[in-house]
Amino acid sequence: MWQPTERPIMADRRRLERFLRSKLREAGEQYEQLRESTDGQLEEAREAYEVAKNARGLPSDEEDRAKIVCRRYAERRAAMLDDQFRPACYEAGHPDCEGCAEDVREGRIETWE
C-alpha cells in the first residue's frame, strides 16, 4: 500500500522556490537594465532639447542667420547653423571654432543685435 511521504513534496517545494527566485531575480535585472537605458535616453533627449533651445534663442538676421561674435577672428558674423548647431564658418579641430560651437550649444556665445 502506498504511503505519502513528505520528503518528495519538500524537495519539489524547494526546487520550485529556487526556480521562482531565479526567475524573479532575472526579471529584476532586466527591469534595472531597461530603467538605466530609458534614463539615459531621457537624459540625452533633455540635453538635445536644451542645445536646440539655446541655438534657436540666438538673435538672427532677416535670412535666419545667427548673429554671433566669432571667437577666432573676434568679429561680428551672421552665420547659418548646421544640424549640430555649428556656425557655417566652423573649422573642425580649430580650438576657437570648437569653443565657439560648444558655446552655441551651451547658450554662452557672445551675440550682437
XYZ file of C-alpha atoms in Angstrom:
113
model
C 0.000 0.000 0.000
C 1.265 3.461 -0.947
C 2.047 5.810 1.899
C 2.679 9.522 1.299
C 5.976 10.892 2.451
C 6.903 14.496 2.960
C 10.343 14.129 1.501
C 9.399 14.353 -2.253
C 6.938 17.162 -1.580
C 9.530 19.203 0.325
C 12.111 18.643 -2.411
C 9.617 19.806 -5.026
C 8.773 22.849 -2.925
C 12.462 23.818 -2.570
C 13.038 23.309 -6.271
C 10.002 25.475 -7.038
C 11.237 28.185 -4.634
C 14.698 28.200 -6.250
C 13.138 28.366 -9.692
C 10.859 31.253 -8.718
C 13.695 33.140 -7.007
C 15.930 32.809 -10.063
C 13.143 33.980 -12.395
C 12.297 36.925 -10.152
C 15.990 37.845 -9.952
C 16.248 37.710 -13.765
C 13.135 39.863 -14.104
C 14.567 42.377 -11.632
C 17.861 42.545 -13.517
C 16.046 43.036 -16.834
C 13.932 45.784 -15.283
C 17.037 47.535 -13.946
C 18.740 47.360 -17.354
C 15.651 48.761 -19.051
C 15.356 51.517 -16.455
C 19.002 52.523 -16.867
C 18.589 52.532 -20.641
C 15.473 54.708 -20.580
C 17.037 57.043 -18.000
C 19.993 57.506 -20.369
C 17.716 58.120 -23.332
C 15.697 60.635 -21.360
C 18.858 62.496 -20.339
C 20.065 62.557 -23.969
C 16.694 63.934 -25.080
C 16.820 66.641 -22.403
C 20.331 67.647 -23.461
C 19.328 67.750 -27.145
C 16.324 69.906 -26.258
C 18.483 72.336 -24.256
C 21.028 72.614 -27.070
C 18.313 73.270 -29.659
C 16.618 75.791 -27.367
C 19.908 77.622 -26.791
C 20.727 77.711 -30.505
C 17.233 78.802 -31.544
C 17.278 81.541 -28.924
C 20.168 83.338 -30.613
C 19.410 86.661 -32.284
C 19.168 86.306 -36.061
C 19.008 88.453 -39.166
C 16.360 88.556 -41.920
C 17.878 85.462 -43.544
C 17.656 83.487 -40.271
C 21.420 83.510 -39.726
C 22.625 83.594 -36.128
C 24.269 86.853 -35.074
C 27.380 85.708 -33.230
C 30.798 87.117 -32.425
C 33.480 84.930 -33.985
C 35.957 83.736 -31.363
C 38.618 83.051 -33.960
C 38.672 86.464 -35.619
C 36.891 88.496 -32.907
C 34.391 89.957 -35.352
C 30.632 90.085 -35.698
C 29.206 87.479 -38.057
C 25.837 86.343 -39.276
C 26.189 82.608 -39.863
C 23.825 79.751 -40.617
C 23.963 76.913 -38.099
C 24.214 73.312 -39.299
C 22.260 70.366 -37.885
C 24.754 70.127 -34.998
C 24.348 73.859 -34.315
C 27.815 74.795 -35.565
C 28.238 78.063 -37.491
C 28.850 77.792 -41.247
C 32.353 79.220 -40.689
C 33.203 76.353 -38.294
C 36.532 74.594 -38.893
C 36.849 71.177 -37.246
C 39.824 70.838 -34.948
C 40.472 74.559 -34.555
C 40.346 75.387 -30.811
C 38.492 78.682 -31.263
C 35.924 77.085 -33.576
C 35.465 74.134 -31.223
C 34.955 76.561 -28.331
C 32.516 78.623 -30.370
C 30.423 75.560 -31.252
C 30.420 74.487 -27.606
C 29.347 77.987 -26.533
C 26.464 77.916 -29.042
C 25.291 74.559 -27.649
C 25.625 75.775 -24.042
C 23.937 79.122 -24.721
C 27.049 81.140 -23.752
C 28.028 82.528 -27.161
C 28.551 86.261 -27.472
C 25.953 87.798 -29.784
C 25.108 91.179 -31.243
C 21.927 92.980 -32.233
